[in-house]
XYZ file of C-alpha atoms in Angstrom:
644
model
C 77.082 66.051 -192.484
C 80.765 67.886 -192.715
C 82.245 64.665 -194.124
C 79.056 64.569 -196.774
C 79.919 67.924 -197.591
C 83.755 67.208 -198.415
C 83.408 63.938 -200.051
C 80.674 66.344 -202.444
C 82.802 68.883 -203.346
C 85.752 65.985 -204.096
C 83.285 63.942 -206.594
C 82.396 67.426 -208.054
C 86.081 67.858 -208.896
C 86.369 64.225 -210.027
C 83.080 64.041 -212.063
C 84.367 67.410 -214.047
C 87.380 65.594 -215.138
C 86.332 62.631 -216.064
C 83.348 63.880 -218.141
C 85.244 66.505 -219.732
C 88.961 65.901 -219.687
C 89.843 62.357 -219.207
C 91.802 63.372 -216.087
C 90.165 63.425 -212.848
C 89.959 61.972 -209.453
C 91.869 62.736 -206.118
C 93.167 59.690 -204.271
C 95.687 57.773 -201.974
C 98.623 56.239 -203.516
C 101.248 53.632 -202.136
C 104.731 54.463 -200.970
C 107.645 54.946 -203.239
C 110.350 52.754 -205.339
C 112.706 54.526 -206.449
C 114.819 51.767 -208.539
C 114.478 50.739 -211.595
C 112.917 53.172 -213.796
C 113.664 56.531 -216.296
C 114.610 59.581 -214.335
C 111.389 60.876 -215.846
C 109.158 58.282 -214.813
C 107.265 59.850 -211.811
C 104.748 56.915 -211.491
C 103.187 53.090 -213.234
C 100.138 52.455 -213.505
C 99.835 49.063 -215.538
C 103.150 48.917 -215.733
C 102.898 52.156 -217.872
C 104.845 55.626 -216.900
C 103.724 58.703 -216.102
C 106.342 60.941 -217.073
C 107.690 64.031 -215.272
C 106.535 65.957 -218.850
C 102.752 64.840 -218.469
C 102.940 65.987 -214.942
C 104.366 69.154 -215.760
C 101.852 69.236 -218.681
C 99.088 68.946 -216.017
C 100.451 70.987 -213.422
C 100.346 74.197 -215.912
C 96.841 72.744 -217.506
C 95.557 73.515 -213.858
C 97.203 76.477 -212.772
C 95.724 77.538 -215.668
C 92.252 77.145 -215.499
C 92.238 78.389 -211.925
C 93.776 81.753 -213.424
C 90.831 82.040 -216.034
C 88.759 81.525 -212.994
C 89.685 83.963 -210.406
C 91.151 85.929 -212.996
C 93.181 89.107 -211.191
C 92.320 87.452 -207.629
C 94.309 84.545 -208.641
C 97.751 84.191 -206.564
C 99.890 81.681 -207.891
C 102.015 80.932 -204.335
C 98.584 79.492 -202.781
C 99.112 76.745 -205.405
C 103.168 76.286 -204.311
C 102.156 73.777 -201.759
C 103.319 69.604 -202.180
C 99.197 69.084 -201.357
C 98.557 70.573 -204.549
C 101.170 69.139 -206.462
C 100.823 65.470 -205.528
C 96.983 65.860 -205.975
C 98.107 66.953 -209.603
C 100.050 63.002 -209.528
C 97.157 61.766 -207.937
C 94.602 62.945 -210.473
C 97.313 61.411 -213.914
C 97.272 58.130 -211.812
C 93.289 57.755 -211.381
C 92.758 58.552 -215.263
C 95.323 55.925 -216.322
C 93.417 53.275 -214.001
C 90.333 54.309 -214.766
C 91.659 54.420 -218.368
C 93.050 50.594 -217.926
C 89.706 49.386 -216.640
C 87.665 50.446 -219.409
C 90.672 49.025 -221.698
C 90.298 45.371 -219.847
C 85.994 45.340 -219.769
C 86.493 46.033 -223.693
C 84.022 48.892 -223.235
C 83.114 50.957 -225.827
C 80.142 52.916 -227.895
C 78.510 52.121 -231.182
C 79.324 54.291 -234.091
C 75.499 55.356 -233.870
C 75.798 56.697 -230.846
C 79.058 58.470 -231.398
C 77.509 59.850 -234.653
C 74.764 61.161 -232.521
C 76.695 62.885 -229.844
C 79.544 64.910 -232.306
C 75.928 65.655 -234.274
C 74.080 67.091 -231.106
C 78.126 68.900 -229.798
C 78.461 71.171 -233.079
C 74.611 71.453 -234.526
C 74.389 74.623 -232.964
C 77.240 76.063 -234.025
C 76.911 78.357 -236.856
C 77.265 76.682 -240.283
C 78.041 73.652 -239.454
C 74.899 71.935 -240.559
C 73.964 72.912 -243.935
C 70.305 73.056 -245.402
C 70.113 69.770 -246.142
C 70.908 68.497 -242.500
C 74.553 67.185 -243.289
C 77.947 67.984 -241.417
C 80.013 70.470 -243.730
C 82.760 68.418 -243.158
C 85.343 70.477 -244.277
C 84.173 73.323 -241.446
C 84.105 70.343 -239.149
C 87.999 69.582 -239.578
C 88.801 73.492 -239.840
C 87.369 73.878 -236.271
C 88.837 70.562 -234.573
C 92.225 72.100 -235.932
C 92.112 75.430 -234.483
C 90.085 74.468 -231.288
C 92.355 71.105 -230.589
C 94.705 70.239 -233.020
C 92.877 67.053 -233.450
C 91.594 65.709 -236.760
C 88.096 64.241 -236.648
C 89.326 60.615 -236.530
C 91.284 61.808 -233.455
C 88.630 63.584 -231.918
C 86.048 61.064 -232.425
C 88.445 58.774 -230.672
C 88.758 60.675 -227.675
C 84.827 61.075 -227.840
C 84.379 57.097 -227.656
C 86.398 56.581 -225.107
C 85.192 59.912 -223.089
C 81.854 58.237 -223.605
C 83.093 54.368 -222.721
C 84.402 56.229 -219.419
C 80.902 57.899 -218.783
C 78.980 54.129 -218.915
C 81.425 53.211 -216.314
C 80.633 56.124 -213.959
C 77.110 55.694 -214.413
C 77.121 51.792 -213.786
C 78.725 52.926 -210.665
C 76.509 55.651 -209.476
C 73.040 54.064 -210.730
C 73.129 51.476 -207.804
C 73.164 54.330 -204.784
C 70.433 55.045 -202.800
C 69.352 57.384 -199.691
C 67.206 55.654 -197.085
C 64.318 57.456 -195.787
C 65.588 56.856 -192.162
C 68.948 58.606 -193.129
C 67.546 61.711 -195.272
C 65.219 62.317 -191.922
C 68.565 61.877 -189.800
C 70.340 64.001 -191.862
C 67.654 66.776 -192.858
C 66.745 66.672 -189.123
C 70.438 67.118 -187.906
C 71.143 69.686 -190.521
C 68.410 72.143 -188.861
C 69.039 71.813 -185.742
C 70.189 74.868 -184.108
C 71.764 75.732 -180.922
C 72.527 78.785 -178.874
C 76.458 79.217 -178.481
C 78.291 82.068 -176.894
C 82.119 82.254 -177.136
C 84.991 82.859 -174.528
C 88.137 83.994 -177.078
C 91.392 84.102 -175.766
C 93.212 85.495 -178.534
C 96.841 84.649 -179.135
C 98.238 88.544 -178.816
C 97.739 88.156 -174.990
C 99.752 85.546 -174.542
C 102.660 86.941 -176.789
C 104.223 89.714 -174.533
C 105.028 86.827 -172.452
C 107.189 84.810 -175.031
C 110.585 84.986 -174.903
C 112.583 83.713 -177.539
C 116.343 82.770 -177.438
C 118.891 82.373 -179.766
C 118.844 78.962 -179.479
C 115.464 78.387 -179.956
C 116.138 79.978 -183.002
C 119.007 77.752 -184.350
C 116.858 74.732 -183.080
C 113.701 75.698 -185.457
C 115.935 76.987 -188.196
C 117.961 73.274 -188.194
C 114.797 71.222 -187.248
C 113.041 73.031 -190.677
C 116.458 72.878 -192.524
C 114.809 72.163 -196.177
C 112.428 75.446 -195.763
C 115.595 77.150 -196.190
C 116.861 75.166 -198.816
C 117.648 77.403 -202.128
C 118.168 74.825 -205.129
C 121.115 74.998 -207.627
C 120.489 78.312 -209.709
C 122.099 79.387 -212.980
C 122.496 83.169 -214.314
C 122.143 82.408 -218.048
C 122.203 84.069 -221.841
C 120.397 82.757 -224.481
C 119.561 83.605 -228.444
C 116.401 82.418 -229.728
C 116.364 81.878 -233.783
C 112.587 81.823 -234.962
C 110.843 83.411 -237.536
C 110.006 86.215 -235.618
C 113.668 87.197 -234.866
C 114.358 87.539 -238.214
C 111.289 89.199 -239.473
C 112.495 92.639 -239.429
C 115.734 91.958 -241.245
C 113.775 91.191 -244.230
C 112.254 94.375 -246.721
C 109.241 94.295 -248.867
C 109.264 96.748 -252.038
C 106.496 98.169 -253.234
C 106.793 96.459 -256.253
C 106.677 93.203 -255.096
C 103.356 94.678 -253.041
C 101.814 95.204 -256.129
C 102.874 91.791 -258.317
C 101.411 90.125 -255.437
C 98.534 92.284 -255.198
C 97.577 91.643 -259.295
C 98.357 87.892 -258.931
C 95.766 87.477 -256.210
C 93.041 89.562 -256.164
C 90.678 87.338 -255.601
C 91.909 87.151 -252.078
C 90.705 91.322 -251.952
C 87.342 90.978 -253.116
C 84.858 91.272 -251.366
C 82.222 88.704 -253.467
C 78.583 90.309 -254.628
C 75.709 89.866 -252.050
C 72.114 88.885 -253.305
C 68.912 88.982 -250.751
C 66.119 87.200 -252.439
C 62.630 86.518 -251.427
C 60.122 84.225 -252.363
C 56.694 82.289 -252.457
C 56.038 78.761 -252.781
C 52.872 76.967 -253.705
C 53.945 73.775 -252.658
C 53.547 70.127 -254.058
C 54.694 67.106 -253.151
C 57.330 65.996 -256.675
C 55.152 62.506 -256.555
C 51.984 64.046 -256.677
C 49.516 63.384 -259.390
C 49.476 65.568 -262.766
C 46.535 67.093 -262.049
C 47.484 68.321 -258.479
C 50.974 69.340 -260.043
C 49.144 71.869 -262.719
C 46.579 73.348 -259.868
C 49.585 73.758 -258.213
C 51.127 75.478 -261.243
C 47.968 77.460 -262.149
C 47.961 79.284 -258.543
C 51.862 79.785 -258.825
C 50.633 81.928 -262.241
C 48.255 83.683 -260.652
C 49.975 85.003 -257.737
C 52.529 86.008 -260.587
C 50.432 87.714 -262.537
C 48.578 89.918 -259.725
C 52.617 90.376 -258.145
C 53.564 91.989 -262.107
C 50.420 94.649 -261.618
C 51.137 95.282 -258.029
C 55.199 94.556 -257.528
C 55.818 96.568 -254.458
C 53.419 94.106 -253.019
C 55.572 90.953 -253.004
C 56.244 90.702 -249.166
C 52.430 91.012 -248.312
C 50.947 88.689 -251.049
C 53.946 86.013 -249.127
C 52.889 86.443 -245.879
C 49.281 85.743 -246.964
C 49.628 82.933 -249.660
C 53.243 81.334 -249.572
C 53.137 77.642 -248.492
C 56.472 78.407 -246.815
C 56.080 77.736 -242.834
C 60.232 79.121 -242.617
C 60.024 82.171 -244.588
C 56.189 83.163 -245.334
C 56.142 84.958 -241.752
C 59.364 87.055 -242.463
C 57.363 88.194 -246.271
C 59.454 85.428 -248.267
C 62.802 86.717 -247.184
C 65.421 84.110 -248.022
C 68.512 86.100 -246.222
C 71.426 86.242 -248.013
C 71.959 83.282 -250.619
C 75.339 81.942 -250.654
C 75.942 79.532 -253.856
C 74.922 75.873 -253.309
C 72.785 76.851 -250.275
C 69.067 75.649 -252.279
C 68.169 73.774 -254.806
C 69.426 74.516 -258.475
C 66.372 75.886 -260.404
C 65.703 78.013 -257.402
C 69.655 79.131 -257.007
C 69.939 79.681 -260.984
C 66.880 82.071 -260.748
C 68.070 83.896 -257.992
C 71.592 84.565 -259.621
C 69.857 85.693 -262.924
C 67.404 88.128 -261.603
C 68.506 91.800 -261.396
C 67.359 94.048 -258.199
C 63.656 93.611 -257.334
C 62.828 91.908 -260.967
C 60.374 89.233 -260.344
C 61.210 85.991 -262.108
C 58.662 83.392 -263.665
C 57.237 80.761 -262.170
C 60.484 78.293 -261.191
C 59.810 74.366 -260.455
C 61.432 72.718 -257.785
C 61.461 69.418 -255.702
C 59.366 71.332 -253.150
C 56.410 72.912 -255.526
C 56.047 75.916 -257.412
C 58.401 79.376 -256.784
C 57.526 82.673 -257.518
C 61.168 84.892 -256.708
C 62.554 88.110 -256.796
C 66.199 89.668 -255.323
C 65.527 92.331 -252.726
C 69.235 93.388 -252.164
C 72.198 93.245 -254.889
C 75.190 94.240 -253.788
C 78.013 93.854 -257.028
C 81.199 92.446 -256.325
C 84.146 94.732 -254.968
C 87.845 94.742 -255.152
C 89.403 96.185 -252.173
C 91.973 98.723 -253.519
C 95.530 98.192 -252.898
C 96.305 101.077 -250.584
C 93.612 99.344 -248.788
C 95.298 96.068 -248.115
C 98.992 97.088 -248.774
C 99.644 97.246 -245.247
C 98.478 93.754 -244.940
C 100.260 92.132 -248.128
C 103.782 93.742 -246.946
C 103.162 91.153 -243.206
C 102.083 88.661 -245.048
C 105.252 88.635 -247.992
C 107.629 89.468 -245.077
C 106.483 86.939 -242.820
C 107.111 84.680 -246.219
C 110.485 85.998 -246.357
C 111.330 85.051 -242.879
C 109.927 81.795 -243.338
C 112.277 81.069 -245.784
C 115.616 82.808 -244.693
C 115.294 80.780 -241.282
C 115.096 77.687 -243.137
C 118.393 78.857 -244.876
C 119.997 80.113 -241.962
C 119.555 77.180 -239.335
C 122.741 75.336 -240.493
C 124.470 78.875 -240.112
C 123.250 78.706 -236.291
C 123.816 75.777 -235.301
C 126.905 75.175 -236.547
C 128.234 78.250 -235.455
C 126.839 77.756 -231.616
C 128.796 74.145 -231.681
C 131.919 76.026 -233.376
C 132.740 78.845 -231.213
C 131.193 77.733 -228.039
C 132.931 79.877 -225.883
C 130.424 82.589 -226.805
C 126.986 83.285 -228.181
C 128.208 86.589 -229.514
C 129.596 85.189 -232.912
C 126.071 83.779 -233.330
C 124.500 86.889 -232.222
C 126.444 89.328 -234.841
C 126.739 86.741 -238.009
C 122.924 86.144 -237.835
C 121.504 89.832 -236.028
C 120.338 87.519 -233.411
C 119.417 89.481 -229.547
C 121.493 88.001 -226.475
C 118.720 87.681 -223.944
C 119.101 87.040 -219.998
C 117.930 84.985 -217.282
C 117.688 84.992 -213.611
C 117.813 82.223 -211.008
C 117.192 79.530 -213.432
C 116.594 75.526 -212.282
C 117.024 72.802 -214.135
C 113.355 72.146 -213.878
C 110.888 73.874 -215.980
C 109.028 76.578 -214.147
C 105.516 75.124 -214.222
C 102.908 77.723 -214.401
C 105.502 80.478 -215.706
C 104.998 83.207 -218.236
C 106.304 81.299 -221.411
C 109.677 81.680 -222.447
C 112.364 80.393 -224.863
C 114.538 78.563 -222.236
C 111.690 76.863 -219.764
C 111.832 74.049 -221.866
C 112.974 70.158 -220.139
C 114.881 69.603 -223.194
C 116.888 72.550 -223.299
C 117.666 72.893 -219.560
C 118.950 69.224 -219.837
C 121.599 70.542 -222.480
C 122.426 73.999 -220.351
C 122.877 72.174 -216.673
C 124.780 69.401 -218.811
C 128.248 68.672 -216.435
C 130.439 70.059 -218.891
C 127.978 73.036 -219.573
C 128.365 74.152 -215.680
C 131.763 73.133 -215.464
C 133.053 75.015 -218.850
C 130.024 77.216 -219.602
C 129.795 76.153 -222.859
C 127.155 76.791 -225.653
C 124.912 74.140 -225.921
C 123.857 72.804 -229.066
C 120.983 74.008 -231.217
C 117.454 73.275 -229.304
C 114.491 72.886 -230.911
C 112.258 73.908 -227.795
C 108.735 74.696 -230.678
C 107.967 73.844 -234.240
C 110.620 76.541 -236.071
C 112.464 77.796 -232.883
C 115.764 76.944 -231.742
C 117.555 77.830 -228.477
C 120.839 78.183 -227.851
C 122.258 79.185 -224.309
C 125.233 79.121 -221.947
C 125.807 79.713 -218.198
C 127.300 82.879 -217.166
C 127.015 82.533 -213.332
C 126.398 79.066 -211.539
C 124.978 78.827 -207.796
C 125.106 75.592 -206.387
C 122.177 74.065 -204.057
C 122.515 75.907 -200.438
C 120.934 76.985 -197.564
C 119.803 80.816 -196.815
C 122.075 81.935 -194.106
C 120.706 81.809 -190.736
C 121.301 85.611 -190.344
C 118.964 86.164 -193.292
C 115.836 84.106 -191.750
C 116.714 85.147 -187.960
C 113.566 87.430 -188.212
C 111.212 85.682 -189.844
C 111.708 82.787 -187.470
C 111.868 84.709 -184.164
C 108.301 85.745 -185.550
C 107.282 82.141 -186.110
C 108.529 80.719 -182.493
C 106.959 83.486 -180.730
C 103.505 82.720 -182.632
C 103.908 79.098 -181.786
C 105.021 79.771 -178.168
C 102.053 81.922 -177.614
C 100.038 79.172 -179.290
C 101.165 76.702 -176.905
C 100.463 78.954 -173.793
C 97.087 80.202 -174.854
C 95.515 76.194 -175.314
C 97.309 75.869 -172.029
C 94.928 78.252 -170.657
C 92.577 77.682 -172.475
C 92.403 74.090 -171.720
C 92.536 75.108 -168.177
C 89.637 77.035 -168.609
C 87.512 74.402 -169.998
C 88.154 71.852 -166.907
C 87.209 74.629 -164.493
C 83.942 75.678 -166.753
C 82.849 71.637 -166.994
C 83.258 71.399 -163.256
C 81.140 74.524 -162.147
C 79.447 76.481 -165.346
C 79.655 80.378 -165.478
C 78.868 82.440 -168.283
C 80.941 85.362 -167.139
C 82.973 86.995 -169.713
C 81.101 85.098 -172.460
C 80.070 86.399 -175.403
C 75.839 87.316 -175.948
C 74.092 83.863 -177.759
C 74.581 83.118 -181.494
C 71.792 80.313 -182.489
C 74.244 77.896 -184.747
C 73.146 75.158 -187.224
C 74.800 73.301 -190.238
C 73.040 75.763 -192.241
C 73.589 78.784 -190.654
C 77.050 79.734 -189.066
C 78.131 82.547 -190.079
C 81.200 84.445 -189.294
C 82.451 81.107 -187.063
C 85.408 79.691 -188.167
C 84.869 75.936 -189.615
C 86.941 74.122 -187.067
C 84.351 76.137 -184.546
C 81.246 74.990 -186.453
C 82.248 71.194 -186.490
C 83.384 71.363 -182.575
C 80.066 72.804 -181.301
C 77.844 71.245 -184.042
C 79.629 67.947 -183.106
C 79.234 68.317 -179.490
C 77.588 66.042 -177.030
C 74.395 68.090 -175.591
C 73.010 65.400 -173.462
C 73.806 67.629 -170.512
C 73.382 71.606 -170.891
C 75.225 73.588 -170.879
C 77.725 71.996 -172.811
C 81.515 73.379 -173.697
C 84.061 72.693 -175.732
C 87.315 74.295 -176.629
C 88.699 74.977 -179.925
C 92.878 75.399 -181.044
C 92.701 78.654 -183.930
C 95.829 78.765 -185.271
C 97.632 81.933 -185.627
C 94.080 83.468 -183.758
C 94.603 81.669 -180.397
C 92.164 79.689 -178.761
C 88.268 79.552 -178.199
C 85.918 78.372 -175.531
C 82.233 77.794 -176.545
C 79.134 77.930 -173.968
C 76.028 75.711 -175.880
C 73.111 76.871 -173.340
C 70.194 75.083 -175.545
C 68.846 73.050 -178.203
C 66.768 73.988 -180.725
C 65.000 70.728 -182.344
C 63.317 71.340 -186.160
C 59.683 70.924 -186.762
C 58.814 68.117 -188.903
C 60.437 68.439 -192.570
C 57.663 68.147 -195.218
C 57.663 65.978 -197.675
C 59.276 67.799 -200.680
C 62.060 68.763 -198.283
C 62.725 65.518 -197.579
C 62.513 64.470 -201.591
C 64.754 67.707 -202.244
C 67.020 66.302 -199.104
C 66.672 62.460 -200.328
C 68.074 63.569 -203.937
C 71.024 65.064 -202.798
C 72.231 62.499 -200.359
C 71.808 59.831 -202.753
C 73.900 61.996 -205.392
C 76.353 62.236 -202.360
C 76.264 58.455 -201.300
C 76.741 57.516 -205.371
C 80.006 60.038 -205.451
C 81.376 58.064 -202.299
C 80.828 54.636 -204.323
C 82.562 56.339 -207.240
C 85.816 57.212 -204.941
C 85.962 54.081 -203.594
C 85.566 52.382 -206.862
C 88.659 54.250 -208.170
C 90.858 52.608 -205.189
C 89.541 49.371 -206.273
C 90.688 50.182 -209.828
C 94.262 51.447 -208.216
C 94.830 48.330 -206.905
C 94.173 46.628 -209.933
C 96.184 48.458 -211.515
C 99.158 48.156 -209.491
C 100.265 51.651 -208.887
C 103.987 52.394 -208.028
C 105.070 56.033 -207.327
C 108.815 55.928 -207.908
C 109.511 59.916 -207.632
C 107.860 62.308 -205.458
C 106.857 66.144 -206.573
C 106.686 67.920 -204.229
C 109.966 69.512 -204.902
C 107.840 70.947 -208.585
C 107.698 74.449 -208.306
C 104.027 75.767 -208.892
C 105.106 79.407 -209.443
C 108.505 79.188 -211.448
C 110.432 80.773 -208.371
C 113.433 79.476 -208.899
């Protein structure tokens, strides 16, 4: 039931990714070959690479989303482990041969259902749709833009394919099935419960006795060499020329406030605002003449009892309008923006003043009787308003345009007197910045900054960059941001001195040395207990099932839960590391009664979603070795915190 539970709660990862982000999966890969490829090139998958940028790409990608989920509880050095970073490998390599597969089987969605899933994605978002049931397309692009970058023929790409992967996880997953025989098996050994008590023989006891030498210390700290390993490091400066650094070297007078105030103030008005109500007799615009002019005739009516009784309007519409949207709410329309209904309707509404009632207005739909409930004029902001504003705006302008004037001036003058980046710094009123214990790796998961860039650290741990500490040349590390930096102090790769770790691994040896004599014990223990039982010194009965263990340890659950009970009482012993070691007394066994049948539907469900998860990881080997995977570079050296 354990190894249900695990393969679950992989799928679930899997099934996230490859629904949502085409990148998903955790699996095995082959051994490494090193030859023959780009130093980049981290893996092939169809003979295509997976670069050391997508990696790093999807390494940050997934440090961040655990951040937004555990949000101040998040610690970044859990993550710093080469399980988590080849499972980041593991994942790019599954969606490439998943991605392959659905490539070769030519599989891929009609445009009617594509049109039909973007449709039911953004309907209910907020203008979107207008009135008459179309995409406002230019809304449509404005979100993909700021939401993805991605223009709708982009995004409707990713869409298809998205969807092409979903028909091939669902082919997969249709064809598994639970047997009744297994979902009793399972429900039945799920329930069970059994009475446990627990001898602990925790590893403090066993510690006073430890002694550690000095040469077991130099034997763990050379046997665990690379734990100690500090990679090359680089004390650096750097000057960053972007828009931003120049911003404040630029004025704004207030004359130039004001032109641009007077040349665009339609940008500061705030446009008028009409409410509007109405009541519709409707018609159908192909019925009869006759119909048409009853239609009419009530329209009048209603009209003429509204112009001897105005303040009634909102009652006479919730009793007569034909309206099923607005009749309810007394006729209210909302606020009318232009082009939102039908002309005659529109044109009436925009030549009506405040709570005039117009005539009777023809549409497409019947027969309108309107009137505007709300007008609220048109209003210019004044400038002393929005002069804070305009000065940003014209200054940012301004420092648009001098860095486009002034990026010859930089990096010319980085390349020219490369000895320094103070010449730089002074012509242009650049800052010298500094940084610490820098790699020539980019710090994945690291606050953002300037120099944590693959293309820049290339040019700064350059040989003749170390060797001379030269500028390097101008980097473009972001759309309208160059970097240019030198090394001031170069480490190379090391080892921490033994003296520095002594502590630390005197700790470690003692905790493993007391490990080692407490299962020695312990095991002990457990031969004499299986030969002759005694409960003395055990702990009072805890009744443990699959369901219900709590406060025992997992590795505790599985022993006992696991255990043969053929013969009572039955023990077994448990290694905890860094806790010691545990011996477990299981006295009895509690069988379930009978599961109903809706438990065993309930139980059926989810063991079939289980069994079709298991298909699913299996298929993706399948596709693996299809697709020929090769890992050429191993990660685990990737940093997952930026400690450098």
């Amino acid at each position: 039931m354990f190894e249900f539970i695990r393969t679950h709660q992989k799928l679930m990862q899997i099934l996230l990714a490859i629904v949502i982000v085409p990148s998903f999966v955790f699996v095995g890969v082959q051994g490494y070959d090193s030859m023959g490829d780009s130093a980049t090139t981290l893996a092939k998958v169809d003979g295509k690479p997976v670069t050391q940028q997508e990696f790093d790409n999807a390494l940050r990608r997934q440090l961040d989303q655990y951040r937004q989920r555990f949000g101040e509880q998040f610690n970044q050095k859990m993550f710093d482990t080469p399980e988590f970073r080849q499972s980041v490998l593991d994942n790019l390599i599954a969606q490439r041969a998943v991605s392959s597969e659905v490539a070769r089987g030519h599989l891929t969605v009609s445009n009617a259902a594509l049109q039909k899933a973007i449709l039911d994605s953004i309907q209910d978002i907020p203008g979107m749709i207008t009135p008459e049931g179309k995409v406002d397309i230019e809304r449509y692009r404005a979100m993909l833009a700021n939401n993805s970058g991605l223009t709708p023929e982009g995004f409707e790409q990713t869409m298809r394919h998205d969807m092409a992967v979903q028909q091939l996880v669902s082919g997969i997953q249709a064809t598994a099935f639970a047997p009744r025989t297994v979902t009793k098996l399972v429900t039945d050994l799920t329930e069970q419960e059994r009475d446990v008590q627990e001898l602990a023989m925790p590893l403090q006891q066993f510690v006073a006795n430890v002694k550690v030498t000095d040469e077991m210390v130099k034997a763990y700290y050379d046997k665990n060499a690379k734990q100690y390993a500090l990679p090359e490091q680089a004390r650096i400066e750097y000057v960053v020329l972007d828009a931003k650094a120049i911003e404040g070297q630029v004025t704004v007078s207030d004359d130039e406030v004001a032109a641009f105030y007077k040349a665009n103030q339609a940008r500061y008005t705030a446009p008028e605002e009409r409410r509007a109500s109405h009541i519709l007799v409707a018609v159908n615009k192909d019925a009869k003449a006759a119909d048409k002019a009853a239609a009419k005739a009530k329209a009048e009516a209603i009209l003429a009892d509204l112009k001897k009784a105005p303040g009634s309007f909102a009652q006479v519409a919730k009793a007569k309008s034909e309206d099923p949207g607005s009749a309810e709410q007394g006729g209210d329309l909302g606020v009318i923006e232009k082009g939102s209904l039908v002309p005659s309707v529109e044109q009436s509404i925009f030549a009506l003043k405040q709570g005039e009632i117009s005539n009777v207005v023809e549409s497409e739909f019947g027969y309108h009787v309107i009137t505007v409930t709300s007008l609220k004029p048109a209003v210019i902001k004044p400038m002393d308003e929005v002069k804070t504003e305009i000065a940003a705006d014209l200054r940012k302008q301004k420092a648009g345009k001098k860095y486009s004037e002034v990026v010859e001036t930089f990096t010319n003058t980085v390349y020219e007197q490369a000895d320094s980046l103070k010449p730089v710094a002074d012509k242009l009123g650049l800052k010298i910045e500094t940084a610490e214990n820098v790699t020539r790796t980019p710090a994945a998961g690291a606050a953002p900054a300037p120099y944590n860039n693959a293309k820049f650290l290339t040019a700064l741990f350059a040989d003749d960059a170390v060797k001379n500490k030269r500028n390097t040349e101008a980097v473009e590390v972001a759309p309208s941001t160059l970097v240019s930096g030198r090394i001031v102090e170069f480490k190379p790769a090391s080892q921490k001195p033994l003296a520095d770790v002594a502590a630390e691994i005197r700790q470690r040896v003692t905790a493993e040395e007391a490990m080692k004599a407490a299962k020695a014990a312990g095991e002990a223990k457990l031969a004499a207990l299986k030969k002759a039982d005694d409960a003395t010194g055990f702990s009072p009965v805890q009744a443990v099932s699959r369901a219900k263990a709590e406060g025992m340890p997992p590795a505790v659950a599985r022993a006992v839960l696991k255990a043969d009970t053929s013969k009572l009482p039955a023990y077994v012993g448990v290694e905890l590391p860094g806790m010691g070691y545990g011996i477990y007394r299981i006295s009895k066994v509690h069988q379930p009664a009978a599961a109903d049948e809706a438990r065993l539907a309930s139980a059926r469900e989810q063991i079939g979603n289980i069994v079709a998860q298991q298909d699913m990881l299996n298929y993706v080997e399948v596709l693996k070795e299809k697709a020929k995977v090769k890992i050429l570079r191993p990660v685990t050296e990737t940093k997952a915190d930026g400690a450098q």
